[in-house]
């Protein structure tokens, strides 16, 4: 159906051509060079949701929430053992690696360190607390 037909039916265009949603989207700086990767079969967002709710241990054996420093994080920066901190919370992101739409390589950029700045620059709209809740292992604290 074309725009002329939509208007004749009284259906408004959304977002409106000069509306605030389009203006904000046009003014928002878009990241360069980010591309999604082709995920392996069984690694879709729905598959991640199923895995999270399966009861499987996604915390890498961590049984109690802990307090971790940046030095602690640095010890966990391999694909099979990748921790990161986002907004003061520490996550074992190893189980999520193959589910990340940007690929493992992109996610490894924040492995073993505080990934808040990069996360907020590229995923500010994502609810990390919900997405990685099953991977939450503790809190980032200042070094001693």
XYZ file of N, CA, C and O in Angstrom:
576
model
N 0.850 -1.169 0.000
C 0.000 0.000 0.000
C 0.896 1.233 0.000
O 1.855 1.287 0.741
N 0.588 2.209 -0.786
C 1.444 3.386 -0.818
C 0.949 4.443 0.164
O -0.138 4.341 0.715
N 1.761 5.491 0.356
C 1.461 6.539 1.306
C 0.138 7.221 0.997
O -0.649 7.511 1.883
N -0.142 7.441 -0.277
C -1.371 8.121 -0.655
C -2.585 7.316 -0.199
O -3.538 7.857 0.336
N -2.538 6.005 -0.375
C -3.644 5.162 0.057
C -3.784 5.154 1.570
O -4.872 5.131 2.103
N -2.646 5.140 2.299
C -2.693 5.175 3.758
C -3.388 6.438 4.238
O -4.196 6.407 5.150
N -3.061 7.564 3.625
C -3.656 8.826 4.054
C -5.143 8.862 3.729
O -5.935 9.404 4.476
N -5.521 8.291 2.618
C -6.941 8.308 2.254
C -7.756 7.436 3.203
O -8.952 7.646 3.352
N -7.128 6.463 3.854
C -7.818 5.622 4.824
C -7.816 6.267 6.217
O -8.394 5.726 7.152
N -7.119 7.392 6.351
C -7.048 8.070 7.640
C -6.050 7.437 8.591
O -6.096 7.655 9.785
N -5.142 6.617 8.078
C -4.131 5.975 8.905
C -2.901 6.877 8.945
O -2.295 7.142 7.907
N -2.512 7.369 10.125
C -1.345 8.251 10.190
C -0.049 7.467 9.982
O 0.030 6.285 10.311
N 0.920 8.115 9.424
C 2.238 7.521 9.245
C 2.968 7.570 10.586
O 2.938 8.593 11.271
N 3.580 6.457 10.984
C 4.332 6.438 12.236
C 5.684 5.799 12.019
O 5.770 4.751 11.422
N 6.730 6.368 12.522
C 6.758 7.703 13.102
C 6.530 8.746 12.019
O 6.870 8.540 10.867
N 5.933 9.845 12.419
C 5.613 10.878 11.438
C 6.881 11.396 10.780
O 7.964 11.367 11.373
N 6.742 11.846 9.553
C 7.892 12.212 8.736
C 8.842 13.185 9.439
O 10.040 13.045 9.368
N 8.331 14.170 10.149
C 9.185 15.125 10.865
C 9.001 15.011 12.369
O 9.237 15.963 13.099
N 8.578 13.846 12.828
C 8.316 13.629 14.250
C 9.595 13.478 15.056
O 10.684 13.267 14.516
N 9.481 13.573 16.377
C 10.660 13.517 17.243
C 11.406 12.190 17.155
O 12.632 12.160 17.270
N 10.705 11.075 16.930
C 11.392 9.792 16.845
C 12.370 9.776 15.675
O 13.496 9.307 15.797
N 11.934 10.272 14.526
C 12.825 10.284 13.358
C 13.946 11.287 13.534
O 15.071 11.038 13.119
N 13.646 12.431 14.130
C 14.682 13.449 14.308
C 15.767 12.962 15.269
O 16.957 13.160 15.029
N 15.370 12.326 16.364
C 16.345 11.799 17.319
C 17.172 10.700 16.677
O 18.387 10.660 16.810
N 16.520 9.800 15.946
C 17.238 8.714 15.290
C 18.246 9.251 14.278
O 19.362 8.752 14.175
N 17.856 10.281 13.563
C 18.757 10.853 12.558
C 19.930 11.571 13.208
O 21.031 11.609 12.657
N 19.727 12.135 14.393
C 20.782 12.900 15.063
C 21.695 12.017 15.913
O 22.762 12.438 16.320
N 21.275 10.780 16.178
C 22.069 9.886 17.004
C 23.242 9.328 16.205
O 23.059 8.774 15.126
N 24.430 9.474 16.783
C 25.635 8.972 16.117
C 25.578 7.442 16.070
O 25.372 6.794 17.083
N 25.721 6.904 14.893
C 25.675 5.464 14.711
C 27.093 4.903 14.726
O 27.998 5.476 14.137
N 27.297 3.763 15.418
C 28.629 3.162 15.439
C 29.071 2.767 14.036
O 28.258 2.362 13.215
N 30.347 2.907 13.783
C 30.886 2.539 12.471
C 31.365 1.099 12.460
O 31.882 0.616 13.448
N 31.213 0.476 11.348
C 31.819 -0.825 11.124
C 31.243 -1.974 11.924
O 31.778 -3.058 11.862
N 30.211 -1.758 12.699
C 29.625 -2.865 13.447
C 28.770 -3.696 12.518
O 27.927 -3.178 11.817
N 29.012 -4.964 12.526
C 28.197 -5.849 11.714
C 27.825 -7.068 12.535
O 28.615 -7.551 13.332
N 26.621 -7.539 12.311
C 26.214 -8.765 12.957
C 26.887 -9.927 12.246
O 27.227 -9.838 11.078
N 27.076 -10.999 12.976
C 27.668 -12.193 12.389
C 26.585 -13.252 12.255
O 25.532 -13.170 12.895
N 26.847 -14.232 11.441
C 25.920 -15.348 11.300
C 26.151 -16.270 12.489
O 27.253 -16.785 12.681
N 25.115 -16.432 13.297
C 25.233 -17.275 14.477
C 25.084 -18.743 14.098
O 24.364 -19.088 13.159
N 25.760 -19.584 14.853
C 25.650 -21.023 14.635
C 24.216 -21.469 14.938
O 23.536 -20.855 15.763
N 23.756 -22.538 14.279
C 22.417 -23.062 14.605
C 22.323 -23.349 16.105
O 23.277 -23.829 16.716
N 21.174 -23.007 16.692
C 20.986 -23.233 18.122
C 21.490 -22.098 18.990
O 21.572 -22.250 20.209
N 21.835 -20.958 18.383
C 22.366 -19.827 19.148
C 21.595 -18.532 18.883
O 22.164 -17.448 18.878
N 20.305 -18.643 18.682
C 19.459 -17.464 18.463
C 19.103 -16.842 19.818
O 19.322 -17.459 20.872
N 18.526 -15.641 19.810
C 18.068 -15.056 21.078
C 17.057 -15.950 21.808
O 17.073 -16.016 23.037
N 16.207 -16.646 21.068
C 15.265 -17.557 21.722
C 15.979 -18.743 22.351
O 15.601 -19.219 23.426
N 17.025 -19.220 21.696
C 17.813 -20.311 22.267
C 18.499 -19.849 23.556
O 18.599 -20.614 24.527
N 18.976 -18.591 23.575
C 19.594 -18.049 24.787
C 18.552 -17.975 25.911
O 18.842 -18.356 27.051
N 17.343 -17.531 25.598
C 16.289 -17.451 26.605
C 15.975 -18.838 27.168
O 15.787 -19.007 28.380
N 15.945 -19.844 26.302
C 15.697 -21.220 26.746
C 16.814 -21.706 27.666
O 16.563 -22.334 28.698
N 18.056 -21.416 27.281
C 19.202 -21.847 28.083
C 19.172 -21.168 29.457
O 19.398 -21.816 30.478
N 18.872 -19.872 29.471
C 18.806 -19.140 30.748
C 17.775 -19.742 31.691
O 18.005 -19.830 32.888
N 16.647 -20.135 31.143
C 15.572 -20.651 31.994
C 15.669 -22.159 32.229
O 14.825 -22.726 32.921
N 16.698 -22.794 31.694
C 16.833 -24.247 31.811
C 17.297 -24.710 33.191
O 17.163 -25.886 33.526
N 17.873 -23.803 33.971
C 18.412 -24.198 35.268
C 19.870 -24.607 35.198
O 20.489 -24.899 36.223
N 20.435 -24.632 33.997
C 21.843 -24.990 33.826
C 22.722 -23.909 34.466
O 22.383 -22.730 34.442
N 23.852 -24.330 35.047
C 24.782 -23.389 35.680
C 25.469 -22.540 34.615
O 26.269 -23.039 33.836
N 25.148 -21.259 34.575
C 25.783 -20.332 33.642
C 26.748 -19.394 34.364
O 27.286 -18.476 33.775
N 26.972 -19.663 35.635
C 27.867 -18.828 36.438
C 29.282 -19.394 36.514
O 30.122 -18.863 37.226
N 29.529 -20.459 35.811
C 30.876 -21.038 35.792
C 31.306 -21.613 37.124
O 32.487 -21.546 37.479
N 30.365 -22.150 37.865
C 30.705 -22.775 39.142
C 30.681 -21.822 40.326
O 30.859 -22.252 41.465
N 30.485 -20.544 40.100
C 30.394 -19.582 41.204
C 29.050 -19.802 41.893
O 27.995 -19.665 41.276
N 29.099 -20.173 43.173
C 27.864 -20.515 43.880
C 27.300 -19.380 44.726
O 26.120 -19.373 45.030
N 28.162 -18.430 45.114
C 27.711 -17.283 45.899
C 28.189 -16.003 45.232
O 29.284 -15.963 44.651
N 27.363 -14.963 45.338
C 27.786 -13.675 44.810
C 29.036 -13.214 45.558
O 29.122 -13.363 46.769
N 29.974 -12.653 44.790
C 31.216 -12.214 45.399
C 31.506 -10.753 45.113
O 30.756 -10.074 44.404
N 32.613 -10.309 45.646
C 33.109 -8.960 45.402
C 34.429 -9.116 44.668
O 35.336 -9.789 45.164
N 34.522 -8.492 43.502
C 35.686 -8.673 42.639
C 36.305 -7.326 42.278
O 35.599 -6.348 42.059
N 37.619 -7.323 42.212
C 38.358 -6.121 41.807
C 38.722 -6.240 40.326
O 38.568 -7.309 39.718
N 39.248 -5.153 39.765
C 39.724 -5.203 38.376
C 40.834 -6.229 38.220
O 40.943 -6.881 37.182
N 41.644 -6.400 39.254
C 42.711 -7.412 39.206
C 42.113 -8.810 39.103
O 42.638 -9.661 38.386
N 41.023 -9.040 39.809
C 40.336 -10.343 39.720
C 39.810 -10.570 38.301
O 39.932 -11.672 37.759
N 39.241 -9.526 37.720
C 38.694 -9.655 36.366
C 39.781 -10.027 35.358
O 39.534 -10.817 34.444
N 40.958 -9.452 35.512
C 42.050 -9.703 34.560
C 42.435 -11.175 34.467
O 43.009 -11.605 33.482
N 42.111 -11.940 35.494
C 42.418 -13.379 35.489
C 41.411 -14.179 34.657
O 41.580 -15.382 34.483
N 40.382 -13.511 34.159
C 39.298 -14.197 33.436
C 39.077 -13.520 32.090
O 38.083 -12.819 31.886
N 39.994 -13.749 31.171
C 39.886 -13.087 29.861
C 40.147 -14.019 28.685
O 40.720 -13.644 27.677
N 39.711 -15.267 28.832
C 39.782 -16.215 27.725
C 38.352 -16.557 27.291
O 37.387 -16.326 28.045
N 38.217 -17.118 26.125
C 36.884 -17.457 25.614
C 36.144 -18.397 26.559
O 34.952 -18.249 26.800
N 36.860 -19.359 27.140
C 36.229 -20.331 28.031
C 36.061 -19.823 29.453
O 35.382 -20.457 30.265
N 36.675 -18.696 29.766
C 36.618 -18.130 31.117
C 36.671 -16.607 31.002
O 37.704 -15.986 31.219
N 35.537 -16.012 30.600
C 35.485 -14.572 30.329
C 34.523 -13.884 31.290
O 33.332 -14.143 31.274
N 35.093 -13.013 32.126
C 34.294 -12.211 33.036
C 34.388 -10.763 32.600
O 35.398 -10.322 32.049
N 33.347 -10.022 32.877
C 33.363 -8.581 32.642
C 32.494 -7.912 33.691
O 31.643 -8.555 34.302
N 32.731 -6.618 33.873
C 31.884 -5.822 34.756
C 31.137 -4.816 33.891
O 31.731 -4.192 33.004
N 29.859 -4.682 34.130
C 29.039 -3.686 33.446
C 28.194 -3.003 34.511
O 27.436 -3.664 35.221
N 28.381 -1.711 34.628
C 27.670 -0.897 35.609
C 27.798 -1.462 37.025
O 26.829 -1.549 37.772
N 29.012 -1.864 37.375
C 29.298 -2.312 38.736
C 28.939 -3.746 39.042
O 29.167 -4.227 40.147
N 28.384 -4.468 38.059
C 28.031 -5.870 38.273
C 28.951 -6.740 37.425
O 29.250 -6.414 36.291
N 29.378 -7.862 37.995
C 30.307 -8.763 37.320
C 29.537 -9.961 36.766
O 28.708 -10.555 37.458
N 29.835 -10.272 35.505
C 29.162 -11.368 34.809
C 30.185 -12.343 34.239
O 31.224 -11.938 33.728
N 29.859 -13.628 34.310
C 30.606 -14.654 33.597
C 29.950 -14.738 32.224
O 28.883 -15.323 32.073
N 30.560 -14.139 31.230
C 29.906 -14.070 29.921
C 30.302 -15.216 28.994
O 29.873 -15.256 27.842
N 31.067 -16.166 29.488
C 31.481 -17.311 28.659
C 30.306 -18.053 28.025
O 30.350 -18.348 26.830
N 29.243 -18.359 28.773
C 28.130 -19.083 28.150
C 27.426 -18.279 27.052
O 26.819 -18.861 26.160
N 27.524 -16.948 27.115
C 26.833 -16.089 26.155
C 27.634 -15.851 24.878
O 27.093 -15.384 23.877
N 28.906 -16.180 24.875
C 29.808 -15.854 23.758
C 29.215 -16.155 22.383
O 29.183 -15.305 21.511
N 28.775 -17.372 22.173
C 28.299 -17.773 20.842
C 26.895 -17.277 20.522
O 26.411 -17.459 19.419
N 26.253 -16.622 21.491
C 24.917 -16.073 21.277
C 24.964 -14.588 20.917
O 23.965 -14.020 20.514
N 26.115 -13.960 21.100
C 26.232 -12.512 20.887
C 26.132 -12.184 19.396
O 26.901 -12.710 18.593
N 25.191 -11.315 19.008
C 24.990 -10.994 17.591
C 26.220 -10.382 16.914
O 26.373 -10.501 15.714
N 27.100 -9.764 17.685
C 28.318 -9.174 17.124
C 29.466 -10.161 17.033
O 30.532 -9.844 16.515
N 29.261 -11.354 17.554
C 30.277 -12.392 17.490
C 31.168 -12.440 18.721
O 31.202 -11.522 19.539
N 31.909 -13.517 18.817
C 32.806 -13.751 19.944
C 33.905 -12.690 19.992
O 34.205 -12.142 21.055
N 34.475 -12.378 18.850
C 35.581 -11.413 18.799
C 35.165 -10.065 19.384
O 35.908 -9.456 20.159
N 33.970 -9.624 19.044
C 33.459 -8.348 19.551
C 33.294 -8.396 21.068
O 33.655 -7.460 21.779
N 32.748 -9.471 21.574
C 32.509 -9.609 23.005
C 33.817 -9.743 23.792
O 33.911 -9.264 24.928
N 34.829 -10.329 23.190
C 36.121 -10.495 23.866
C 36.806 -9.153 24.136
O 37.720 -9.085 24.948
N 36.341 -8.101 23.502
C 36.925 -6.775 23.742
C 36.742 -6.325 25.184
O 37.499 -5.501 25.679
N 35.716 -6.853 25.870
C 35.487 -6.453 27.256
C 35.806 -7.562 28.247
O 35.580 -7.414 29.446
N 36.343 -8.666 27.784
C 36.682 -9.783 28.675
C 37.836 -9.392 29.596
O 38.835 -8.827 29.164
N 37.685 -9.680 30.867
C 38.743 -9.420 31.830
C 38.879 -7.965 32.236
O 39.902 -7.573 32.791
N 37.851 -7.169 31.974
C 37.931 -5.746 32.351
C 36.539 -5.162 32.554
O 35.538 -5.827 32.330
N 36.520 -3.899 32.951
C 35.250 -3.198 33.102
C 34.792 -2.788 31.708
O 35.413 -1.953 31.057
N 33.696 -3.369 31.254
C 33.201 -3.113 29.910
C 32.096 -2.071 29.841
O 31.465 -1.907 28.798
N 31.875 -1.343 30.930
C 30.759 -0.395 30.996
C 30.813 0.642 29.883
O 29.810 0.874 29.197
N 31.949 1.273 29.696
C 32.048 2.365 28.719
C 31.725 1.868 27.308
O 30.917 2.467 26.598
N 32.325 0.767 26.894
C 32.072 0.235 25.555
C 30.637 -0.264 25.424
O 29.979 -0.029 24.409
N 30.145 -0.925 26.461
C 28.765 -1.414 26.432
C 27.787 -0.262 26.263
O 26.881 -0.325 25.429
N 27.961 0.795 27.032
C 27.034 1.928 26.964
C 27.153 2.665 25.631
O 26.167 3.208 25.139
N 28.323 2.661 25.032
C 28.496 3.322 23.736
C 27.820 2.555 22.607
O 27.394 3.149 21.616
N 27.713 1.242 22.755
C 27.173 0.437 21.661
C 25.833 -0.225 21.961
O 25.130 -0.625 21.041
N 25.486 -0.387 23.241
C 24.266 -1.110 23.613
C 23.481 -0.411 24.720
O 22.889 -1.073 25.568
N 23.448 0.887 24.735
C 22.817 1.598 25.849
C 21.346 1.233 26.044
O 20.810 1.369 27.136
N 20.680 0.756 25.023
C 19.263 0.398 25.099
C 19.036 -1.026 25.600
O 17.914 -1.422 25.885
N 20.105 -1.813 25.731
C 19.980 -3.217 26.121
C 19.903 -3.332 27.645
O 20.691 -2.712 28.364
N 18.995 -4.146 28.148
C 18.856 -4.396 29.576
C 19.784 -5.552 29.940
O 19.388 -6.715 29.924
N 21.033 -5.213 30.256
C 22.039 -6.236 30.536
C 21.684 -7.033 31.786
O 21.977 -8.226 31.864
N 21.037 -6.400 32.752
C 20.683 -7.106 33.985
C 19.706 -8.250 33.708
O 19.751 -9.275 34.372
N 18.830 -8.076 32.739
C 17.903 -9.145 32.373
C 18.570 -10.150 31.446
O 18.452 -11.359 31.618
N 19.305 -9.644 30.473
C 19.891 -10.517 29.463
C 20.934 -11.477 30.060
O 21.038 -12.623 29.658
N 21.709 -10.993 31.029
C 22.774 -11.816 31.609
C 22.503 -12.174 33.073
O 23.443 -12.502 33.804
N 21.256 -12.108 33.498
C 20.957 -12.376 34.905
C 21.435 -13.750 35.367
O 21.903 -13.906 36.493
N 21.366 -14.740 34.507
C 21.799 -16.090 34.879
C 23.323 -16.204 34.939
O 23.847 -17.208 35.434
N 24.033 -15.178 34.474
C 25.493 -15.161 34.451
C 26.084 -14.218 35.508
O 27.297 -14.066 35.598
N 25.213 -13.593 36.291
C 25.643 -12.627 37.303
C 26.355 -13.335 38.439
O 25.827 -14.276 39.026
N 27.589 -12.889 38.729
C 28.377 -13.571 39.756
C 28.785 -12.662 40.927
O 29.308 -13.145 41.922
N 28.595 -11.341 40.798
C 28.964 -10.493 41.921
C 29.092 -9.029 41.546
O 28.567 -8.580 40.511
N 29.837 -8.307 42.387
C 29.947 -6.858 42.250
C 31.403 -6.434 42.094
O 32.305 -7.028 42.691
N 31.606 -5.388 41.312
C 32.931 -4.809 41.153
C 33.187 -3.877 42.333
O 32.357 -3.031 42.650
N 34.327 -4.062 42.984
C 34.704 -3.222 44.121
C 36.077 -2.613 43.858
O 36.850 -3.137 43.043
N 36.397 -1.501 44.531
C 37.716 -0.890 44.345
C 38.836 -1.832 44.779
O 38.642 -2.677 45.665
N 39.986 -1.666 44.162
C 41.155 -2.467 44.542
C 41.561 -2.132 45.966
O 41.323 -1.031 46.450
N 42.185 -3.104 46.609
C 42.568 -2.927 48.019
C 43.752 -2.030 48.187
O 44.594 -1.830 47.440
